[in-house]
Coordinates of C-alpha atoms in Angstrom, one line a residue:
X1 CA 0.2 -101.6 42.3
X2 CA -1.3 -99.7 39.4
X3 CA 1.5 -99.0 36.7
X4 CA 0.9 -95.0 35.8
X5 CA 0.0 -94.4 32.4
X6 CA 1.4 -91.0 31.0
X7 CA -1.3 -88.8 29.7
X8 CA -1.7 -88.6 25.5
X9 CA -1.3 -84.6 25.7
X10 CA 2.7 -86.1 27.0
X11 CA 3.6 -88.6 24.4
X12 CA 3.4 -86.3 21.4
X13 CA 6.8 -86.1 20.2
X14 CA 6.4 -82.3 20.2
X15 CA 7.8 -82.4 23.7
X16 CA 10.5 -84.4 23.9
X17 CA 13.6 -84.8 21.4
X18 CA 15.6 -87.7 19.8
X19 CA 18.1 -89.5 22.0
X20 CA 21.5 -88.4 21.9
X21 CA 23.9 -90.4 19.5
X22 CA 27.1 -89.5 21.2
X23 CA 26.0 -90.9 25.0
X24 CA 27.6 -93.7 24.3
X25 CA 31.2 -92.2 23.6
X26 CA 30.6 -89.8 26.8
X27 CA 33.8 -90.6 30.1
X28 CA 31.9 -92.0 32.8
X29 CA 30.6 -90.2 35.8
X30 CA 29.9 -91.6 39.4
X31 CA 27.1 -90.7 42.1
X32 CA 30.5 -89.4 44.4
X33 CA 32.1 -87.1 41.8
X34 CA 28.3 -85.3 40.9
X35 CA 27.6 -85.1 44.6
X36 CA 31.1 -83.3 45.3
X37 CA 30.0 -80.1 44.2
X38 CA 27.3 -79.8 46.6
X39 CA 29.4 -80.0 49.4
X40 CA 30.5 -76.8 49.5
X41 CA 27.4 -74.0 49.2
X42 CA 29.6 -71.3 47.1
X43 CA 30.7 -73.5 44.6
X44 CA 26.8 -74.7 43.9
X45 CA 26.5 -71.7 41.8
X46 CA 28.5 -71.5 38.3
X47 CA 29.1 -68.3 37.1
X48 CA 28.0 -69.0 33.5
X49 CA 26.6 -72.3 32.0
X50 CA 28.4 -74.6 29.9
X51 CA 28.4 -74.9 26.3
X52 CA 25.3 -76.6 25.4
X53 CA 26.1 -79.8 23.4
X54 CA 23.5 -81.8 21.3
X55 CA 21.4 -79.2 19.5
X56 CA 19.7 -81.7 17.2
X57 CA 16.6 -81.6 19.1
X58 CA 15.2 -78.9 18.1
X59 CA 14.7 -80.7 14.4
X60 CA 12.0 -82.6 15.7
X61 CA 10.3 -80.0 17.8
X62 CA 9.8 -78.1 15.0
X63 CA 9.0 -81.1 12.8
X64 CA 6.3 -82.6 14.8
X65 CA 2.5 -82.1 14.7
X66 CA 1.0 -79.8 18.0
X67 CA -1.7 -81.6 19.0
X68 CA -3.3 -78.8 21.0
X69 CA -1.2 -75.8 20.2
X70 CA -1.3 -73.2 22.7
X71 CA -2.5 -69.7 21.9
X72 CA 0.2 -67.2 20.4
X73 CA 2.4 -70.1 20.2
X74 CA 4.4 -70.9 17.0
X75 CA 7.4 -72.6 15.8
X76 CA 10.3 -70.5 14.8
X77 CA 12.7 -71.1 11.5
X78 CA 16.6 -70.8 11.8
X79 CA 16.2 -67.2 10.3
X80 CA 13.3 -66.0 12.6
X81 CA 15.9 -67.0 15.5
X82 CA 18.6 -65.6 14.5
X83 CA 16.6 -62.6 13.3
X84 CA 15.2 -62.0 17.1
X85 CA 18.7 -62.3 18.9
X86 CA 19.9 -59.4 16.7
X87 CA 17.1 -57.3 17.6
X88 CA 17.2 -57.8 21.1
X89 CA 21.0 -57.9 20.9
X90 CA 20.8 -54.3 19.9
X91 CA 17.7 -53.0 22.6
X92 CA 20.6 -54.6 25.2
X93 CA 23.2 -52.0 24.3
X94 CA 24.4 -51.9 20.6
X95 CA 25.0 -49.0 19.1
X96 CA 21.9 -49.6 16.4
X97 CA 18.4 -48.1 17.0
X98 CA 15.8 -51.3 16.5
X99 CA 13.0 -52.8 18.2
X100 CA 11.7 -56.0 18.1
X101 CA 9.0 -56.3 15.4
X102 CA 5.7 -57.7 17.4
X103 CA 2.7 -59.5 16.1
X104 CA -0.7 -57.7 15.7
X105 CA -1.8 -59.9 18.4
X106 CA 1.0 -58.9 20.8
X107 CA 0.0 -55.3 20.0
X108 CA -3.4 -55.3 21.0
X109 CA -2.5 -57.2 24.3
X110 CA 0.1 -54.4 24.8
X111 CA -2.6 -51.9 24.4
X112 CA -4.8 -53.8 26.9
X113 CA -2.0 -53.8 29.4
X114 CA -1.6 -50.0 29.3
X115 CA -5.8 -49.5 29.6
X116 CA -5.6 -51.6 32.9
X117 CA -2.6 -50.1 34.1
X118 CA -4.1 -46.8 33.3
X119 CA -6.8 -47.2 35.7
X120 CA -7.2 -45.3 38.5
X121 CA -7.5 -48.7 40.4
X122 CA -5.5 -51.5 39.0
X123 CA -7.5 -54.9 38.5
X124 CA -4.9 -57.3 39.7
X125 CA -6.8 -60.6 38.5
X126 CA -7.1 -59.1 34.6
X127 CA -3.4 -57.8 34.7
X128 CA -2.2 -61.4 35.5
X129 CA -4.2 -63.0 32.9
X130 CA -2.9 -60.7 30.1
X131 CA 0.9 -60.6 31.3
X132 CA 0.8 -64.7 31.8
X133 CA -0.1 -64.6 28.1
X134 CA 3.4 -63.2 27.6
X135 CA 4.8 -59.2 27.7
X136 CA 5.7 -58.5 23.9
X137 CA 9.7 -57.8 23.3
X138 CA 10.5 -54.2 23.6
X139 CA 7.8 -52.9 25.3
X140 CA 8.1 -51.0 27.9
X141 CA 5.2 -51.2 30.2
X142 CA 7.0 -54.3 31.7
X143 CA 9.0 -52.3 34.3
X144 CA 5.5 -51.0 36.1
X145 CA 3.4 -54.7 35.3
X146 CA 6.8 -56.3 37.6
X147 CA 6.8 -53.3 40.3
X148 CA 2.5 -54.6 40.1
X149 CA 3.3 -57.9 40.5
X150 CA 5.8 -58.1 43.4
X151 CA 4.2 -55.8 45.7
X152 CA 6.2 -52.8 45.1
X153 CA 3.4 -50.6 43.6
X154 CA 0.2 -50.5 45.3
X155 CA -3.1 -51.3 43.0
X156 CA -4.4 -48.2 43.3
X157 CA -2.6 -45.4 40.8
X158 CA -3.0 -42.1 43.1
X159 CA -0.8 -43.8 45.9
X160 CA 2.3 -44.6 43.2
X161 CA 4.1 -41.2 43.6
X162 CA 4.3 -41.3 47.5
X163 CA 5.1 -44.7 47.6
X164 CA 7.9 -44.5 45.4
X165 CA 9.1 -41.4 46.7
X166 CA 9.0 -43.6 50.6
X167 CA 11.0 -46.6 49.4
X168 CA 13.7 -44.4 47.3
X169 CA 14.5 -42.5 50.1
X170 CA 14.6 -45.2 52.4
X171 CA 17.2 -46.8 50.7
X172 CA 19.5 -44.1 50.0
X173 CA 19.1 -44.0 54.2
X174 CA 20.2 -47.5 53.6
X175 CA 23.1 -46.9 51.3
X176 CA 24.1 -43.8 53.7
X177 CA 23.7 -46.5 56.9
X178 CA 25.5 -49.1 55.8
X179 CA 27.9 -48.1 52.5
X180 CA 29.7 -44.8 54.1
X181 CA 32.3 -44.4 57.0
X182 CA 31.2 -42.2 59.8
X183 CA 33.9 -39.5 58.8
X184 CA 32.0 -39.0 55.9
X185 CA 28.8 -38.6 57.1
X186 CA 30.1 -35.8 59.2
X187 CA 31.8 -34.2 56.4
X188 CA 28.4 -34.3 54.6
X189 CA 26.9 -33.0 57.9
X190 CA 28.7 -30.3 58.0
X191 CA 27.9 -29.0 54.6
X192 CA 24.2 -29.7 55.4
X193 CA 24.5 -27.4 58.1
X194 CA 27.3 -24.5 57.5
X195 CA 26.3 -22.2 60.3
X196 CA 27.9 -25.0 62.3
X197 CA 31.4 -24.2 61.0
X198 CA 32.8 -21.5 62.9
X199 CA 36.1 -20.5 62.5
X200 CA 37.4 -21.1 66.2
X201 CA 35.9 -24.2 65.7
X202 CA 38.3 -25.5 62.9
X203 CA 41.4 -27.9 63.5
X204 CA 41.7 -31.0 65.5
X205 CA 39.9 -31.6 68.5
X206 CA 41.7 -32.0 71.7
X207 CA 42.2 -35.6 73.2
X208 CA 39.7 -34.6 75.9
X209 CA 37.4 -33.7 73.4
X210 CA 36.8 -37.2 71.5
X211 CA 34.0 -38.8 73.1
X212 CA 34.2 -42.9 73.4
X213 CA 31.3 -42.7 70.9
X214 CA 33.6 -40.8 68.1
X215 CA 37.0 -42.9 68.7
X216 CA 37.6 -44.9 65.5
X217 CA 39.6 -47.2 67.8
X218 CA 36.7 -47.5 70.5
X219 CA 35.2 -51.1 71.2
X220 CA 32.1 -49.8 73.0
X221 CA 28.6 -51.4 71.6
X222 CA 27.1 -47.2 71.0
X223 CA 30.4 -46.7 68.8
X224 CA 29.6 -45.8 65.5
X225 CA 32.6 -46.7 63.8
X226 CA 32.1 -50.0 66.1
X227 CA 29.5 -50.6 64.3
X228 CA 30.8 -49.8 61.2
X229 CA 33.9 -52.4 60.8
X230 CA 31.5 -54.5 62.3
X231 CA 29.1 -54.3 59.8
X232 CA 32.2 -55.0 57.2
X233 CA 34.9 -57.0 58.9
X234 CA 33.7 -59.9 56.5
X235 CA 35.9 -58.5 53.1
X236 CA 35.5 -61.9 51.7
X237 CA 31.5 -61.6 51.0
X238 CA 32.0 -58.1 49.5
X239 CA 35.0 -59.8 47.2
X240 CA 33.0 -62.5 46.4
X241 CA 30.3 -60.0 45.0
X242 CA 32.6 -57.8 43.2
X243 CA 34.0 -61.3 41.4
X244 CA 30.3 -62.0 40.8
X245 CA 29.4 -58.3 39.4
X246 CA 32.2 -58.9 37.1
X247 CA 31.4 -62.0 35.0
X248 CA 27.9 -61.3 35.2
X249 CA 26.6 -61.4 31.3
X250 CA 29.9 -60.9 30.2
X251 CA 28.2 -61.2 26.5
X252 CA 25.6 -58.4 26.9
X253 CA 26.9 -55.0 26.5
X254 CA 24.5 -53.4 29.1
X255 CA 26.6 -55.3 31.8
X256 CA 30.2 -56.0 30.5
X257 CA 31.2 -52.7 27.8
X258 CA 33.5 -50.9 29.2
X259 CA 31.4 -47.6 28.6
X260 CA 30.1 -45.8 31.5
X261 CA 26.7 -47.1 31.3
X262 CA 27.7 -50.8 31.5
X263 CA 30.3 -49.6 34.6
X264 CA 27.3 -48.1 36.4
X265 CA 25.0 -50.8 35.9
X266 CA 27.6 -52.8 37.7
X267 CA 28.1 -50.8 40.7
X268 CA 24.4 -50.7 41.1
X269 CA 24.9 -54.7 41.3
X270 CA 27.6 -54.4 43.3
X271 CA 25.9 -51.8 46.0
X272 CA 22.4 -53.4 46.0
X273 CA 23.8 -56.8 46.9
X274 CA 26.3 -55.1 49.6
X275 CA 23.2 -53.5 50.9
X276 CA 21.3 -56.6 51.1
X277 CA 23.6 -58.6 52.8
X278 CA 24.3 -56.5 55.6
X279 CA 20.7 -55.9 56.1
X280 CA 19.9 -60.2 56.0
X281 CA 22.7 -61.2 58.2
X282 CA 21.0 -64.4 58.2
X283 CA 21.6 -65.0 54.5
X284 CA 23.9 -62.4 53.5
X285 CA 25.3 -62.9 49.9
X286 CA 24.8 -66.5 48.4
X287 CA 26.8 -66.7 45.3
X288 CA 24.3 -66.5 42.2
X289 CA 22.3 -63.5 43.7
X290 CA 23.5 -61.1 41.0
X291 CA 22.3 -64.1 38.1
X292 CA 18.8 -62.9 39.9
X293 CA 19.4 -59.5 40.3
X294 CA 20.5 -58.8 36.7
X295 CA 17.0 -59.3 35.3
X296 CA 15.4 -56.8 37.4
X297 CA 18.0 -54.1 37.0
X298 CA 17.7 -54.8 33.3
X299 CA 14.4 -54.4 33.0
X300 CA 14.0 -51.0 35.2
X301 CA 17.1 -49.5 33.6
X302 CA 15.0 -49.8 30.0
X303 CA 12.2 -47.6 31.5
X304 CA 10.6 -45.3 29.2
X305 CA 10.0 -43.0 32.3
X306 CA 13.3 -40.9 32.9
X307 CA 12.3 -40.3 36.6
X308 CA 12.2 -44.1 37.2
X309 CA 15.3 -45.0 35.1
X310 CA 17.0 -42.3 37.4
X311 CA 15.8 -44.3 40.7
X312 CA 16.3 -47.8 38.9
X313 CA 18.7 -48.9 41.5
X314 CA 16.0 -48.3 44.1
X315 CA 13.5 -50.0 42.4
X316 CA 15.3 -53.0 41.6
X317 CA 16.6 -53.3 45.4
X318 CA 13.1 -53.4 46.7
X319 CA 11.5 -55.5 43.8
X320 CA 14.7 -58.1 44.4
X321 CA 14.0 -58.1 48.0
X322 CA 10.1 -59.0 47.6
X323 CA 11.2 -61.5 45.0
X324 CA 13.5 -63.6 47.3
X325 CA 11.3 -63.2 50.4
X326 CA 9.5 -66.1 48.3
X327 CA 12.4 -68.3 48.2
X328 CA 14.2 -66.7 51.2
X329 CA 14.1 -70.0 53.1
X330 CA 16.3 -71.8 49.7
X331 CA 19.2 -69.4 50.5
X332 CA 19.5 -70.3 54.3
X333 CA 21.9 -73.1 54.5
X334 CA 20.7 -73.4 58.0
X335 CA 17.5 -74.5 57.2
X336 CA 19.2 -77.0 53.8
X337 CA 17.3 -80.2 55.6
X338 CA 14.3 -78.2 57.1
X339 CA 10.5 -79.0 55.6
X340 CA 11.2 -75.5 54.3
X341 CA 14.5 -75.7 53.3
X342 CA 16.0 -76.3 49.3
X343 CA 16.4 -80.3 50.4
X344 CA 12.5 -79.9 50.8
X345 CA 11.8 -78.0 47.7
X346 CA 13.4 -80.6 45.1
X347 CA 11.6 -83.2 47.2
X348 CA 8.3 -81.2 46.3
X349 CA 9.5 -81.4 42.7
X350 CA 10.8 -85.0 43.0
X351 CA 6.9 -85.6 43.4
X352 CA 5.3 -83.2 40.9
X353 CA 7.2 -85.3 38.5
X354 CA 5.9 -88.5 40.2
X355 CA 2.5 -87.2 40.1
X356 CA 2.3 -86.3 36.4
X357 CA 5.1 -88.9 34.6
X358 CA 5.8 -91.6 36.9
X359 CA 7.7 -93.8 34.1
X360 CA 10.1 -90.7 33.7
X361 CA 10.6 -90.2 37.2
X362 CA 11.2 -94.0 38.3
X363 CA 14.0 -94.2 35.1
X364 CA 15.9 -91.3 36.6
X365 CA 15.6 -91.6 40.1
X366 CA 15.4 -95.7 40.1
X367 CA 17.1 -97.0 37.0
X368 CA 19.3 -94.1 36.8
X369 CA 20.1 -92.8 40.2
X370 CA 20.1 -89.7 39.1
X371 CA 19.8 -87.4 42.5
X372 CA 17.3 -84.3 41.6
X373 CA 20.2 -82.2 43.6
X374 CA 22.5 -82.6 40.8
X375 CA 20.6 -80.4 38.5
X376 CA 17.8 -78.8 40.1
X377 CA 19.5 -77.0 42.9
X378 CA 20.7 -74.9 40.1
X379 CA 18.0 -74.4 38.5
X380 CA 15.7 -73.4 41.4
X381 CA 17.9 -71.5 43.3
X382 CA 18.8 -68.9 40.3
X383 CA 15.3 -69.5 39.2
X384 CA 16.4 -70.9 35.6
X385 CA 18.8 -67.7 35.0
X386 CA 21.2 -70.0 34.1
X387 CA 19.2 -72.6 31.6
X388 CA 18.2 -70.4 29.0
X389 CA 18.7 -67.2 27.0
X390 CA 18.5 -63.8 28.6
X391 CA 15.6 -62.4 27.0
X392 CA 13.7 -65.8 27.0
X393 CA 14.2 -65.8 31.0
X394 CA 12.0 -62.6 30.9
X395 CA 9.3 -64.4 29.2
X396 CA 9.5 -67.2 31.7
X397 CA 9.7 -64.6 34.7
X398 CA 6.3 -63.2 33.1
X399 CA 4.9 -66.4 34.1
X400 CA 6.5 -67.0 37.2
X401 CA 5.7 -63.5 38.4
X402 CA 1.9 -63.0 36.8
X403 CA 0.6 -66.7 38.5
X404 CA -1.7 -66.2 41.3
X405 CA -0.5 -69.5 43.1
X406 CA 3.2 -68.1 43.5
X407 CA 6.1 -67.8 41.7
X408 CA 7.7 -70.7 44.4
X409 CA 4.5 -73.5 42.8
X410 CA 5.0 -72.0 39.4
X411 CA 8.9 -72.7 39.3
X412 CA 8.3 -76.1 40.4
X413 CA 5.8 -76.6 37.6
X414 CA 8.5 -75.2 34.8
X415 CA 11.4 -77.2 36.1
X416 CA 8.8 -80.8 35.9
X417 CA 8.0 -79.2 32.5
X418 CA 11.4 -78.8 31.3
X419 CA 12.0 -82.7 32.6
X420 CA 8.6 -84.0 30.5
X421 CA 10.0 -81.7 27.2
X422 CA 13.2 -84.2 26.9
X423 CA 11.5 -87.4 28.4
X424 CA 12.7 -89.2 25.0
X425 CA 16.2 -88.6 25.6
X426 CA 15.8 -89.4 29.3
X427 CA 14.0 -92.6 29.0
X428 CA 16.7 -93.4 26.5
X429 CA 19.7 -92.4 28.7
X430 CA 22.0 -93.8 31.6
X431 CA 23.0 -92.1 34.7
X432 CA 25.8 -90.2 32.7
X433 CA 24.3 -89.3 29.4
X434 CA 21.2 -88.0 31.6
X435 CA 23.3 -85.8 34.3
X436 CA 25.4 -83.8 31.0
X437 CA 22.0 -83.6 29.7
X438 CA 19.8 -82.2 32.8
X439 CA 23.4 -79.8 33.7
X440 CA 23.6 -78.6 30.3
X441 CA 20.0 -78.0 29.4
X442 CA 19.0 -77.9 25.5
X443 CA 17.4 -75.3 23.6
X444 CA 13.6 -75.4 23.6
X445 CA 10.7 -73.1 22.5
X446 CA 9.5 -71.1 25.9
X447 CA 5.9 -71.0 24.6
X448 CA 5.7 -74.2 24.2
X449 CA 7.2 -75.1 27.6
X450 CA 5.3 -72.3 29.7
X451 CA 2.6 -74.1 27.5
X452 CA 3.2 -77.8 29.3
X453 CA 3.7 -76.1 32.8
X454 CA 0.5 -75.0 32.4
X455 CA -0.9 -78.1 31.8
X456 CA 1.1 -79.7 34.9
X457 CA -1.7 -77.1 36.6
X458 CA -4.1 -79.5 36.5
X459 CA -4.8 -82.5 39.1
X460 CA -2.3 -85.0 39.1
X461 CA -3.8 -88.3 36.9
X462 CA -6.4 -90.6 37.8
X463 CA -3.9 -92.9 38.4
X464 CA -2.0 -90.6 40.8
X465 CA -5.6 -89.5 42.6
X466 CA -6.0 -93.9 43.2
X467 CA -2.9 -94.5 45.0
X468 CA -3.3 -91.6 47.3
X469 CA -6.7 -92.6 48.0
X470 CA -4.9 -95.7 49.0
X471 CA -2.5 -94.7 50.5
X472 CA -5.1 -92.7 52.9
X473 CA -7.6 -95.8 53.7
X474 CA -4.8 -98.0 54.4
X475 CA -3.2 -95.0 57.2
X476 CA -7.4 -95.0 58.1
X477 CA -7.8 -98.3 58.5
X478 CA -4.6 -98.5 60.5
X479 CA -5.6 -96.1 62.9
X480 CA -8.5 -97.2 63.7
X481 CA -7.1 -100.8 64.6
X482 CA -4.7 -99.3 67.0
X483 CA -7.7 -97.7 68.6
X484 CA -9.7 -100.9 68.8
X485 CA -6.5 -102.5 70.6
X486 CA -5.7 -104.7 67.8
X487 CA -2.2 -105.3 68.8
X488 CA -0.4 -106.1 71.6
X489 CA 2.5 -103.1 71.6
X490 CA 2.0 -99.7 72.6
X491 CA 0.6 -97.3 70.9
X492 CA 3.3 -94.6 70.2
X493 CA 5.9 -97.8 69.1
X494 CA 3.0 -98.7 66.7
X495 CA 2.2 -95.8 65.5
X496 CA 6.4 -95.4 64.6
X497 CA 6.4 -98.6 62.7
X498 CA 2.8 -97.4 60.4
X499 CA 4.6 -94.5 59.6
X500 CA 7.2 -96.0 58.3
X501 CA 6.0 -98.7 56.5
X502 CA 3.7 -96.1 54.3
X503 CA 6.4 -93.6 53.8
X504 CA 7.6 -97.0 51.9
X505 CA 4.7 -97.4 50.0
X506 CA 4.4 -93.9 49.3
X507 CA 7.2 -90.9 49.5
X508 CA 4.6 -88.6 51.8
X509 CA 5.8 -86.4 54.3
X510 CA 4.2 -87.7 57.6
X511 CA 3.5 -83.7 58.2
X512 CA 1.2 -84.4 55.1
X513 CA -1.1 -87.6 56.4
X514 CA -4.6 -87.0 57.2
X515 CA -5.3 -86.6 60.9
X516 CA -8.1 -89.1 61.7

């Protein structure tokens, strides 16, 4: 077989770093004590990441020659860095009035943003062009390009107002429904309708009087208040979430102050995942959901619209439900080792990085033994919340949300990316050096990442495209013997034994073989 060559654009030392020095010094780790963690679904989900350890690569990203720089993208100095944090360190909360200072190039693709969005019909192909380019820092025309992007605002600018005005009521409905006790509601009846209260009517109602329907003690499927302790006998999922709520960016004042503002940021958390749960009692509440959530509630809460900033928490509800229902199946644990389950998914990744950098992938999965699970359940299932900055996971949600294949293709292509950036240090690592390194992700240069993810767009390698092709005529030719009578066994035991022998020769799902 055909060794894979890895493509020129790959071996520039612009994407990858110097191998770690202090990998040889690091306590040893086996396959059992990685694997542990993902026997129990809650635990999958750190709270907060790790230290990152081994920052010296960024010296020789910075250092090396771009061989095809992508557009807009540029190395930053130490200063530049630490200059940007501040800045957006204060837009997240601080009591200093700043904004990020953008590039003139930035500008004008802000101001061709806000001419498309101004439209009275919104050209969904241009939009995604300009916002995959990146949304400049600060601006705030992001909140209506994401409500574009995930389906929450129709194209077309005449039907925004009734649309929003539908979905905001419908979940304060929701929140009514499912987040207050039926003795409430009929307090709040009552003051809706006060001709209701007569006098002879006040004091308790007589035994005779209580209908099965109204007993708080009733067991009777048309209860109400059935169906409310039903709805929230499970006080472990809604003290999971408040845990969750808590140590959610515990370093950015707009979650974790103890002003007011920060408190009722939280209880949005808090009630939109409540409200979720009980509405997907097939998922519920999967620890990491508010890692998600807190991006979108960010970005709606900084709203130059006061109107929408007042309905943030029903935006970000919606948009948070239309972003999962593209990963919903990742969240099932029913469906863990289904073709559509998160098993599947870093399979699908397992071979993007085949396709594209067979050398890396046969080190780490080969030499190595390095299960994909160990590091890129986490980092698909939070969608990289947890691998890098705040503000650069906006960026890299600008990507994921503006590309027309997907957000679920788009992530894949990101998280091969991020493997090809630190292929050096890979290649150069063992099983434990490489596991620290892949759970405890280095800092890197988003442009120039979204830049290589890009480039994963294109068809795998020539390489790649000859041992499909075959893989395919030997399956053909296979076939077609069986159909001739070439053997002397049955067809169906035959056909068992092909199967098998090419998922050997190549990792193919049979779903995924031509049929001849």
């Amino acid at each position: 077989m055909v060794k894979k060559r890895v493509p020129d654009w790959l071996n520039s030392s612009l994407w990858s770093s110097s191998p770690s020095q202090s990998s040889s010094s690091t306590s040893k780790l086996t396959n059992a004590e990685a694997s542990s963690d993902d026997n129990n679904r809650i635990s999958r989900y750190p709270s907060s990441k790790p230290d990152v350890v081994a920052a010296e690569e960024d010296s020789s990203i910075r250092k090396a020659p771009v061989p095809q720089p992508p557009p807009g993208a540029r190395s930053e100095s130490k200063e530049e860095a630490e200059r940007r944090d501040e800045e957006r360190t204060l837009t997240s909360g601080g009591s200093k009035d700043s904004s990020p200072v953008i590039s003139a190039e930035e500008v004008n693709r802000q101001s061709q943003l806000l001419v498309e969005v101004s439209k009275k019909v919104v050209n969904m192909v241009d939009v995604r062009r300009l916002v995959s380019m990146g949304i400049p820092d600060g601006s705030a025309i992001r909140p209506t390009l994401w409500k574009l992007l995930l389906g929450y605002l129709p194209s077309e600018r005449a039907l925004w107002s009734a649309e929003l005005a539908k979905k905001r009521s419908l979940y304060k409905h929701f929140k009514d429904e499912l987040l207050m006790n039926p003795s409430e509601m009929a307090r709040r009846l009552e003051k809706l309708n006060p001709s209701n209260n007569d006098y002879e009517s006040c004091g308790p109602l007589s035994r005779s009087e209580v209908t099965q329907e109204e007993h708080p003690l009733s067991l009777g499927k048309s209860s109400i208040w059935n169906h409310f302790f039903q709805a929230c006998h499970d006080t472990e999922i809604i003290e999971q979430i408040d845990r969750d709520v808590q140590r959610t960016h515990p370093d950015m004042p707009f979650f974790s102050e103890d002003s007011p503002f920060a408190k009722s940021n939280q209880e949005f958390l808090r009630r939109i995942l409540i409200v979720f749960a009980k509405l997907n009692p097939g998922i519920r509440y999967v620890q990491g959901m508010n890692e998600i959530l807190a991006p979108l509630l960010y970005v709606f809460r900084n709203d130059s619209d006061e109107e929408n900033v007042a309905h943030a928490e029903a935006d970000t509800f919606f948009c948070f439900v239309e972003l999962l229902s593209g990963f919903r199946d990742n969240y099932c644990q029913q469906l863990d080792n289904s073709v559509v389950g998160i098993h599947s998914t870093i399979t699908k990744l397992s071979q993007v990085l085949r396709d594209h950098d067979e050398e890396l992938w046969r080190h780490l999965e080969v030499t190595c033994k390095v299960n994909p699970q160990f590091y890129a359940f986490r980092w698909i299932t939070l969608l990289l919340t947890q691998e890098f900055n705040f503000f650069d996971c906006l960026h890299i949600w600008d990507s994921l949300l503006s590309d027309p294949e997907g957000p679920r293709e788009t992530l894949l292509r990101i998280c091969c990316a991020m493997l090809i950036l630190i292929r050096r240090r890979l290649l150069a690592g063992d099983f434990t050096s490489n596991l620290k390194l892949l759970q405890n992700y280095p800092t890197t240069n988003i442009s120039h990442l979204l830049y290589v993810a890009n480039k994963l767009r294109a068809r795998p390698s020539m390489e790649a495209v000859v041992h499909r092709v075959a893989v395919y005529k030997y399956w053909f030719v296979t076939r077609k013997s069986l159909e001739l009578g070439d053997t002397g066994t049955t067809g169906q035991v035959q056909e068992t034994v092909l199967t098998t022998k090419l998922k050997r020769y190549h990792p193919l799902h049979s779903a995924e073989m031509p049929q001849i």
